PDB file of C-alpha atoms in Angstrom:
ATOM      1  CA  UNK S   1      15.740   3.180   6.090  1.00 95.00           C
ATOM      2  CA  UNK S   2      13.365   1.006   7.837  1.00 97.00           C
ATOM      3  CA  UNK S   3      13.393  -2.668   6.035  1.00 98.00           C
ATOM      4  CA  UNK S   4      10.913  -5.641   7.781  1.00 98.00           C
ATOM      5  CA  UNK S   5       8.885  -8.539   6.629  1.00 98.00           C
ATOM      6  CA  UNK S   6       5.090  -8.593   7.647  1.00 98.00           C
ATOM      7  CA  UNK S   7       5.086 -12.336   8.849  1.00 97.00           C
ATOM      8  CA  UNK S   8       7.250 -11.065  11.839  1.00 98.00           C
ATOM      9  CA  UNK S   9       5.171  -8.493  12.672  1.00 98.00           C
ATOM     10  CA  UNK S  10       2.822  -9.159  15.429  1.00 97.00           C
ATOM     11  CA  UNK S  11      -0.965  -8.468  14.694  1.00 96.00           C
ATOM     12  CA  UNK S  12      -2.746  -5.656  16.558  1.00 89.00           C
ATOM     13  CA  UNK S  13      -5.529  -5.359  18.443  1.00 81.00           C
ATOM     14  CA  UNK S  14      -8.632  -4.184  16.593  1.00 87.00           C
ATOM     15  CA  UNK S  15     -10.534  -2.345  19.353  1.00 82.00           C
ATOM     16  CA  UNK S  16     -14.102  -1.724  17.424  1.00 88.00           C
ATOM     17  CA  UNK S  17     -17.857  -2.811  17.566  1.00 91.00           C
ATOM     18  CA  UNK S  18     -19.331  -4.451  15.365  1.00 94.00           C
ATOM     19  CA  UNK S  19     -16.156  -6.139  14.003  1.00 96.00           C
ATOM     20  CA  UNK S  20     -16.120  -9.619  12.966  1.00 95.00           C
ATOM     21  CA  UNK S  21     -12.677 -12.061  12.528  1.00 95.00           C
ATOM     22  CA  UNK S  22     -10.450  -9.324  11.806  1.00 96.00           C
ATOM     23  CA  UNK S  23      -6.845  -8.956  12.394  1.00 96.00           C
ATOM     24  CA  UNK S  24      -4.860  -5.639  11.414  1.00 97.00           C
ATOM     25  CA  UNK S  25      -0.656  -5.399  11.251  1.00 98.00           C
ATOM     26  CA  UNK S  26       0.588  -2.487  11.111  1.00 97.00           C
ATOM     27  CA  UNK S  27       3.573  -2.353   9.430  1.00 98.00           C
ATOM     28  CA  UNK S  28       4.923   1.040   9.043  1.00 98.00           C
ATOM     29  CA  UNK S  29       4.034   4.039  11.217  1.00 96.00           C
ATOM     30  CA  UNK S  30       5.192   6.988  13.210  1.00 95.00           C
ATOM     31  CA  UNK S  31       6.624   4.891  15.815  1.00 94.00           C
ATOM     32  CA  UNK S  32       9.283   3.697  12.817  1.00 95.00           C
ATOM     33  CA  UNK S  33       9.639   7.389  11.866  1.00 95.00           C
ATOM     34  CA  UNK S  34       6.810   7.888   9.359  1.00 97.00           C
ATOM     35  CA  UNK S  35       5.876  11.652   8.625  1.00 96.00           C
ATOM     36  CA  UNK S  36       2.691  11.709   7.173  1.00 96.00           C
ATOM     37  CA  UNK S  37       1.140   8.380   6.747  1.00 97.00           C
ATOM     38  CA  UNK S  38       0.413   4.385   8.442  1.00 98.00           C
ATOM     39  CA  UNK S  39       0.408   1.503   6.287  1.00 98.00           C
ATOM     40  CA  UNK S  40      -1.380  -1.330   7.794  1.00 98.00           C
ATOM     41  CA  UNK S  41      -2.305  -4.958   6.677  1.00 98.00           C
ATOM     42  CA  UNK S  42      -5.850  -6.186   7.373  1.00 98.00           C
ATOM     43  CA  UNK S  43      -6.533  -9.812   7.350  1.00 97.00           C
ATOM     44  CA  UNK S  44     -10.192 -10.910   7.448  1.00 97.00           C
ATOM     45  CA  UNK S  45     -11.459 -14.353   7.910  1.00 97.00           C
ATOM     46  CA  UNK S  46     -14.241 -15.983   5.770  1.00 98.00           C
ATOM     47  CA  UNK S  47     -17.565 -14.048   7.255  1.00 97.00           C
ATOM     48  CA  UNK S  48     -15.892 -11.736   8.651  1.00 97.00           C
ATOM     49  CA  UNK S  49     -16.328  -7.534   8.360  1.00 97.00           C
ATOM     50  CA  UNK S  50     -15.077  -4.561   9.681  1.00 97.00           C
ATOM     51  CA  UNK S  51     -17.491  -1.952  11.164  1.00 96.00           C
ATOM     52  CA  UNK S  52     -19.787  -0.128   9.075  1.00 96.00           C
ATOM     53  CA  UNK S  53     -18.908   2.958  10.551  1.00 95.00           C
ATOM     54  CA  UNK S  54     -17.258   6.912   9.402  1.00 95.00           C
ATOM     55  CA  UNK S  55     -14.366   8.873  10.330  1.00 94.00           C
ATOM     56  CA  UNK S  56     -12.520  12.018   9.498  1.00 96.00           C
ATOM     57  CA  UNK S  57      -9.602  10.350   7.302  1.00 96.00           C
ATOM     58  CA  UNK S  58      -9.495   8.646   4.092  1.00 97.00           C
ATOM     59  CA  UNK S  59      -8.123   4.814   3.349  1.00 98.00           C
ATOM     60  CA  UNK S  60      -6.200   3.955   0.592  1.00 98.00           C
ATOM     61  CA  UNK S  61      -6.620   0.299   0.406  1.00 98.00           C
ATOM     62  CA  UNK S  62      -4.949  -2.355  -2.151  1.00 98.00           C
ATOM     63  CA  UNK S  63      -6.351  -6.106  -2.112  1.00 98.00           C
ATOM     64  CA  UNK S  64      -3.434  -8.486  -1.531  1.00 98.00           C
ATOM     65  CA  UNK S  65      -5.715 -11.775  -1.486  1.00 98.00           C
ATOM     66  CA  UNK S  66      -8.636 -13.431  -1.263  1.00 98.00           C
ATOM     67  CA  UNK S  67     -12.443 -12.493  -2.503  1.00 98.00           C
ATOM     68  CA  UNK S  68     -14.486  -9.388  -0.990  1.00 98.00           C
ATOM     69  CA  UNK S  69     -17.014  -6.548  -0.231  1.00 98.00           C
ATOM     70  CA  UNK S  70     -17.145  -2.934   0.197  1.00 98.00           C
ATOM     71  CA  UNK S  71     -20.310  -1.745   0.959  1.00 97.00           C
ATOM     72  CA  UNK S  72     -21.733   2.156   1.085  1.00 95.00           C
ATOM     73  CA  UNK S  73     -24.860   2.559   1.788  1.00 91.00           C
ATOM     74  CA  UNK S  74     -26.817   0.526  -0.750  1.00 92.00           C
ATOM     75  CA  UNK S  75     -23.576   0.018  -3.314  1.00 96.00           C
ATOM     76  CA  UNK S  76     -21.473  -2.749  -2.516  1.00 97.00           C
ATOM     77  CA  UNK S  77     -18.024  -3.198  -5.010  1.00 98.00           C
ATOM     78  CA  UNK S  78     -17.032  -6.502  -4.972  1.00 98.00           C
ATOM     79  CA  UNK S  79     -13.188  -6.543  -4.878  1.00 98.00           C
ATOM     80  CA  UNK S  80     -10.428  -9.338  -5.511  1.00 98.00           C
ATOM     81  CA  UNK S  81      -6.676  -9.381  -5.845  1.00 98.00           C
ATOM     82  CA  UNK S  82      -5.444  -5.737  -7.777  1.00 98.00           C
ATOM     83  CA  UNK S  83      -8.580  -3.938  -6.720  1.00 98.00           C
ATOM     84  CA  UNK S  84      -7.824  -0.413  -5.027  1.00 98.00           C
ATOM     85  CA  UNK S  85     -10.501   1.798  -3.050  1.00 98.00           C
ATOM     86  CA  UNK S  86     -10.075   5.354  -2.099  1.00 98.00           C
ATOM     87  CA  UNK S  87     -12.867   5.868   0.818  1.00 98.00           C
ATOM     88  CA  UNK S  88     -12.840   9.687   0.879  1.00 97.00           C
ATOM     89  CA  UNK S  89     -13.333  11.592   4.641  1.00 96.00           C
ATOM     90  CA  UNK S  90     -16.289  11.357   6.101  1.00 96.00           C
ATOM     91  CA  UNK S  91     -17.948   8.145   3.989  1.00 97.00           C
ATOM     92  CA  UNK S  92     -19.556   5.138   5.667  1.00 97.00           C
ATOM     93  CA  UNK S  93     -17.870   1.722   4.255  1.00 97.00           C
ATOM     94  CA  UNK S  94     -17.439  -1.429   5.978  1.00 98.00           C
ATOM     95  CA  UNK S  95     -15.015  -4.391   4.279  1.00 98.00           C
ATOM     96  CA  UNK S  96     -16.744  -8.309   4.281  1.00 98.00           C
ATOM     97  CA  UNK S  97     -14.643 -11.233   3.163  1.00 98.00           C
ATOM     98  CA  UNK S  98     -17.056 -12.859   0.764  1.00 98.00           C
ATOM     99  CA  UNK S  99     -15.288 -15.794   0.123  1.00 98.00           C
ATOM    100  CA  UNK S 100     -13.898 -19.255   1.072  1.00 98.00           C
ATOM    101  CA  UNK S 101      -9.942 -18.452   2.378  1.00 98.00           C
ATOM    102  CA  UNK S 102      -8.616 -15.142   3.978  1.00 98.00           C
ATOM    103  CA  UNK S 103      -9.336 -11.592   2.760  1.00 98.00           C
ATOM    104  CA  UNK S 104      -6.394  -9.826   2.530  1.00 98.00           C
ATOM    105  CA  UNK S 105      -5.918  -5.796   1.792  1.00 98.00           C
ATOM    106  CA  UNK S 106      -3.389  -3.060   2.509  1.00 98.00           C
ATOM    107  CA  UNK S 107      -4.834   0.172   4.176  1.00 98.00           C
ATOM    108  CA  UNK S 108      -3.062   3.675   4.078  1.00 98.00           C
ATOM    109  CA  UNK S 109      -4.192   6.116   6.527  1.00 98.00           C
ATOM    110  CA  UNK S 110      -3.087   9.505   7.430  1.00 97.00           C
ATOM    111  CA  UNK S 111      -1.523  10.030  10.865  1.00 95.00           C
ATOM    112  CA  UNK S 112      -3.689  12.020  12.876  1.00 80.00           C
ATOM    113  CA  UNK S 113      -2.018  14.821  14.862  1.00 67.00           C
TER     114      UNK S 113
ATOM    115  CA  UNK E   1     -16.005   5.935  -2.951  1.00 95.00           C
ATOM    116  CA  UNK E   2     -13.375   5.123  -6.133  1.00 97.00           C
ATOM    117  CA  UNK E   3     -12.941   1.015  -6.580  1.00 98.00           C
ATOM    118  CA  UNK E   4     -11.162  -0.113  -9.411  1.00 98.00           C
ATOM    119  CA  UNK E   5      -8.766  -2.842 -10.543  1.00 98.00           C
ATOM    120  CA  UNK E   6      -5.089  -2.234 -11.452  1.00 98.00           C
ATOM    121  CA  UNK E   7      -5.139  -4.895 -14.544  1.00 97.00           C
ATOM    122  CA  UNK E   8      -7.631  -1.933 -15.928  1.00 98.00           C
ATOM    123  CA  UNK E   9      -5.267   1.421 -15.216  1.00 98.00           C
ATOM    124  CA  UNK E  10      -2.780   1.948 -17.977  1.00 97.00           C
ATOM    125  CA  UNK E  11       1.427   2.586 -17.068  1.00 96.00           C
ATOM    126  CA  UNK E  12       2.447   5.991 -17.103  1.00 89.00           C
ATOM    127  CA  UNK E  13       5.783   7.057 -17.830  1.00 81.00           C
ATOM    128  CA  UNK E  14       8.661   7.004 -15.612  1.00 87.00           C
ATOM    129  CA  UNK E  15      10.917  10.372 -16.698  1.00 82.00           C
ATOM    130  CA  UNK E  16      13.941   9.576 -15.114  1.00 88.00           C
ATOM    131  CA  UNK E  17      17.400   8.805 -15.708  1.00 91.00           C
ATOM    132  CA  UNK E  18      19.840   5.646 -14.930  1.00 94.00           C
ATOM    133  CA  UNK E  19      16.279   3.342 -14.768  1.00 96.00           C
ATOM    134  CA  UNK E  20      15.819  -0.002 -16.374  1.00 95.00           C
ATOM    135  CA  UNK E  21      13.069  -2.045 -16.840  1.00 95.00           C
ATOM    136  CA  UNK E  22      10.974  -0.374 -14.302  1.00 96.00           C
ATOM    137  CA  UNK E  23       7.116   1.224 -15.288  1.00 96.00           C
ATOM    138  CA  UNK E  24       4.457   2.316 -13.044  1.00 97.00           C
ATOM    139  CA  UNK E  25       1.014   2.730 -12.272  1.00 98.00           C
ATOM    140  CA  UNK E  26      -1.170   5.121 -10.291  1.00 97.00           C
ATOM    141  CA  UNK E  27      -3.988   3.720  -8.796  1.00 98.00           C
ATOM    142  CA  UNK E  28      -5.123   6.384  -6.288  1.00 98.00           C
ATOM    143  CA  UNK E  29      -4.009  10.180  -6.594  1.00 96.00           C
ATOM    144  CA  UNK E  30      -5.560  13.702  -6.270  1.00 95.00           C
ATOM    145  CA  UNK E  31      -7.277  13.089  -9.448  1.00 94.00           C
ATOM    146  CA  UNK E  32      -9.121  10.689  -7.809  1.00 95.00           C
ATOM    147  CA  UNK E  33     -10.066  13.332  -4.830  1.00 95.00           C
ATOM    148  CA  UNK E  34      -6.870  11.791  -2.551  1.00 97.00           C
ATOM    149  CA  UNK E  35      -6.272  14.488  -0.078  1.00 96.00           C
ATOM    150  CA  UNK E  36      -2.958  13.233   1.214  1.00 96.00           C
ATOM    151  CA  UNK E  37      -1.116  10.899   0.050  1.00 97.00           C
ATOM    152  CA  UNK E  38      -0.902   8.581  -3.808  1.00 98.00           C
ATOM    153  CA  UNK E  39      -0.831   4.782  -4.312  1.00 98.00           C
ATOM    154  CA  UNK E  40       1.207   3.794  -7.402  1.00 98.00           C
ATOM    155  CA  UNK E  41       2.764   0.027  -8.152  1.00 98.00           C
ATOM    156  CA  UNK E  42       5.851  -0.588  -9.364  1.00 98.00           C
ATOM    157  CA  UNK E  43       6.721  -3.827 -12.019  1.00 97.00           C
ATOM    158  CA  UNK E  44      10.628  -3.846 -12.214  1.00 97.00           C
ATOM    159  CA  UNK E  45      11.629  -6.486 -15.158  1.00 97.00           C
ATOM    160  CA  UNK E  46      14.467  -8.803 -14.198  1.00 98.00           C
ATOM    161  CA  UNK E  47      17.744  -7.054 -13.970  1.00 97.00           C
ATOM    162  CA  UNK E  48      16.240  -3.816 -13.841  1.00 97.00           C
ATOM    163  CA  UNK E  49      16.325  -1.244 -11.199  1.00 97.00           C
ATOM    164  CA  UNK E  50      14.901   2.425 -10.247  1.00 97.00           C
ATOM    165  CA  UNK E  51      17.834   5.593 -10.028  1.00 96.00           C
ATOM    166  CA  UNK E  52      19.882   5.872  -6.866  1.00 96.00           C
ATOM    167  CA  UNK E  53      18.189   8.707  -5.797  1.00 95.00           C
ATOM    168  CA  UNK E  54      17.136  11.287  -3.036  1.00 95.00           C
ATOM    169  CA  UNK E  55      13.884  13.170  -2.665  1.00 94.00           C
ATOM    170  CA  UNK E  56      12.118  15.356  -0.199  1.00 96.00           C
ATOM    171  CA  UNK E  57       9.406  13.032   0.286  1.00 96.00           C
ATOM    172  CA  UNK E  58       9.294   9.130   1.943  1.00 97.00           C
ATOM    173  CA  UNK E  59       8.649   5.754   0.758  1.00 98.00           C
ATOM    174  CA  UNK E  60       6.086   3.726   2.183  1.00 98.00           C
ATOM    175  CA  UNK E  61       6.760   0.074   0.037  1.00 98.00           C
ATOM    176  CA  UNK E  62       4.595  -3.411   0.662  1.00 98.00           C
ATOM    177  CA  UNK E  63       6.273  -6.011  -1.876  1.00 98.00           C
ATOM    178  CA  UNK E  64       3.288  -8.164  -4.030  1.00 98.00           C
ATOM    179  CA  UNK E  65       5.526 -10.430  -5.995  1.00 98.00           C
ATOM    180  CA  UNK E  66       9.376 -11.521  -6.996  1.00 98.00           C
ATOM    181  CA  UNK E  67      12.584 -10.868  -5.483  1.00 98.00           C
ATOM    182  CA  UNK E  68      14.292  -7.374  -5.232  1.00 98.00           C
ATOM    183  CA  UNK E  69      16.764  -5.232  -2.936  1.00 98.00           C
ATOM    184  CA  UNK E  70      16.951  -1.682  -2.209  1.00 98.00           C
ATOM    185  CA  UNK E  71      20.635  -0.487  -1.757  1.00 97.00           C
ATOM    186  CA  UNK E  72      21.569   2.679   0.330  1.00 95.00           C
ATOM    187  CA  UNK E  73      25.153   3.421   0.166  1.00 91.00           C
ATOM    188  CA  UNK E  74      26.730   0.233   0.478  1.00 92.00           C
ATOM    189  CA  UNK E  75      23.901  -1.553   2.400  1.00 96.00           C
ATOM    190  CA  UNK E  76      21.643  -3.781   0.323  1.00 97.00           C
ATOM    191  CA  UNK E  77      18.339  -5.289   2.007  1.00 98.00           C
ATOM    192  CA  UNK E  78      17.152  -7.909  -0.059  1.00 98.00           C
ATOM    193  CA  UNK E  79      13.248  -7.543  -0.656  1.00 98.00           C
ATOM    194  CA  UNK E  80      10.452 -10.696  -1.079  1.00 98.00           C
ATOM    195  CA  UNK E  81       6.574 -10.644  -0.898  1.00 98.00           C
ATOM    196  CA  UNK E  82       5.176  -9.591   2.305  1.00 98.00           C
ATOM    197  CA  UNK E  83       8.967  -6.972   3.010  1.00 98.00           C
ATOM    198  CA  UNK E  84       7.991  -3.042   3.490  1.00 98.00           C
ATOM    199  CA  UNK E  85      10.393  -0.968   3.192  1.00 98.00           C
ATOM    200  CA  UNK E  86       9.974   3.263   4.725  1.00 98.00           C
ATOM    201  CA  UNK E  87      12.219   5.275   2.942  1.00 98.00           C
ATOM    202  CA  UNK E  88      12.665   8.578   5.058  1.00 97.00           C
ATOM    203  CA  UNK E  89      12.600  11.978   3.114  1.00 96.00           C
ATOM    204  CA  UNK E  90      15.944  12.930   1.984  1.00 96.00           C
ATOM    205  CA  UNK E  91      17.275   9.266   2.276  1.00 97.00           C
ATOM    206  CA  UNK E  92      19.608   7.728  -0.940  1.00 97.00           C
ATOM    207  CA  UNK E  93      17.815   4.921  -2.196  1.00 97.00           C
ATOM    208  CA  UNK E  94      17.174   2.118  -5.321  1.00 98.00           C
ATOM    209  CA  UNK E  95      15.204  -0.602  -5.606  1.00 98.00           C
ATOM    210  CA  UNK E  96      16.536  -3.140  -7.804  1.00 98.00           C
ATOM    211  CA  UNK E  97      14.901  -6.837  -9.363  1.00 98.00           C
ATOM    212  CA  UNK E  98      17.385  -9.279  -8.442  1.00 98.00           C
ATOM    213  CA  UNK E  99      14.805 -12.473  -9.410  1.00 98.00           C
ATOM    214  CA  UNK E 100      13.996 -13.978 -12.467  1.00 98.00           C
ATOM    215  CA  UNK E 101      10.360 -12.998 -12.079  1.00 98.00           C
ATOM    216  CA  UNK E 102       8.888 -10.129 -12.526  1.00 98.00           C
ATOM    217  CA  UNK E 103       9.612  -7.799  -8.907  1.00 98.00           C
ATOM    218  CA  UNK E 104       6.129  -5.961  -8.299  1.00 98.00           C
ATOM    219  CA  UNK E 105       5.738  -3.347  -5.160  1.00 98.00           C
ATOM    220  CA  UNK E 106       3.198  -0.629  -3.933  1.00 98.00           C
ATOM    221  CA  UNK E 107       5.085   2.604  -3.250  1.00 98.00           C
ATOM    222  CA  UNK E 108       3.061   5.488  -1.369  1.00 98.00           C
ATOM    223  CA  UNK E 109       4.033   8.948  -1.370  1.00 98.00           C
ATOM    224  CA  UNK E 110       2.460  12.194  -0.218  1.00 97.00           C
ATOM    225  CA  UNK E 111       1.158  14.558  -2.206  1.00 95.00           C
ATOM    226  CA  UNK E 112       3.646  17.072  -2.583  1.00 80.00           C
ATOM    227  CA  UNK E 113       2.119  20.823  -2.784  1.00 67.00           C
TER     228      UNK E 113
END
């Protein structure tokens, strides 16, 4: 059994374009013995966004804190603390913080072999 | 894309024996098209606790609220907002609300086929 707390865990770089005032933990992975999947924590500062961008995996995400935005396309789902998003394979999204403190979320991905 | 808010998903049952206090929601699950893996949160009710258990699958847990432990054996960690926990597959375990508040987690498992 792995047991940590996130405020000791040191943030990770966030190598991407078109990223703005993001910061990404991750707090559980393979590296702690994790079979199948990576549970991060994504902090995003007010203005800030992740890429709009695609990829072969899903997220799982869970909003921790904090007021914001997914976007597809056109559609954009405005999200606060308690609001889940499942972004299936394959679909564009990008994550805004739309409001005044930090943006908060956990996001599940699967490790990629 | 699924987005939705956890105050709006209703508790499902928790068939088990030896818990207390504990219910659950799923958030994000195959219904939902999840390929991998299933988001559910936990509310534990003070002085309740999951079984002392073992499974096949692992535990990926963020804590959102209260004070908790998870016991293995004799070992107890004791659990606030912001501690993950990765229960491997196989690996005794309970979670337990050891707080006056309620003790509220996310708890990711795979999809088991």
């Amino acid at each position: 059994m792995i047991v940590g707390k996130e405020k000791n865990v040191e943030p990770a770089e966030v190598n991407e374009k078109d990223i703005e005032g993001v910061s990404m933990k991750v707090v559980i992975s393979s590296e702690d013995g994790a079979p199948n999947f990576v549970m991060r924590v994504f902090d995003i500062q007010p203005g800030g966004h992740t890429a709009y961008h695609t990829h072969a995996w899903e997220h799982e995400v869970y909003v921790l804190e904090g007021k914001g935005m997914v976007r597809q396309d056109k559609r954009e789902y405005t999200l606060e603390k308690g609001s889940f998003v499942l972004v299936p394979p394959e679909e564009e999204h990008s994550f805004s913080n739309t409001g005044d403190g930090l943006f908060r979320f956990i996001c599940v991905v699967p490790i990629v072999r």
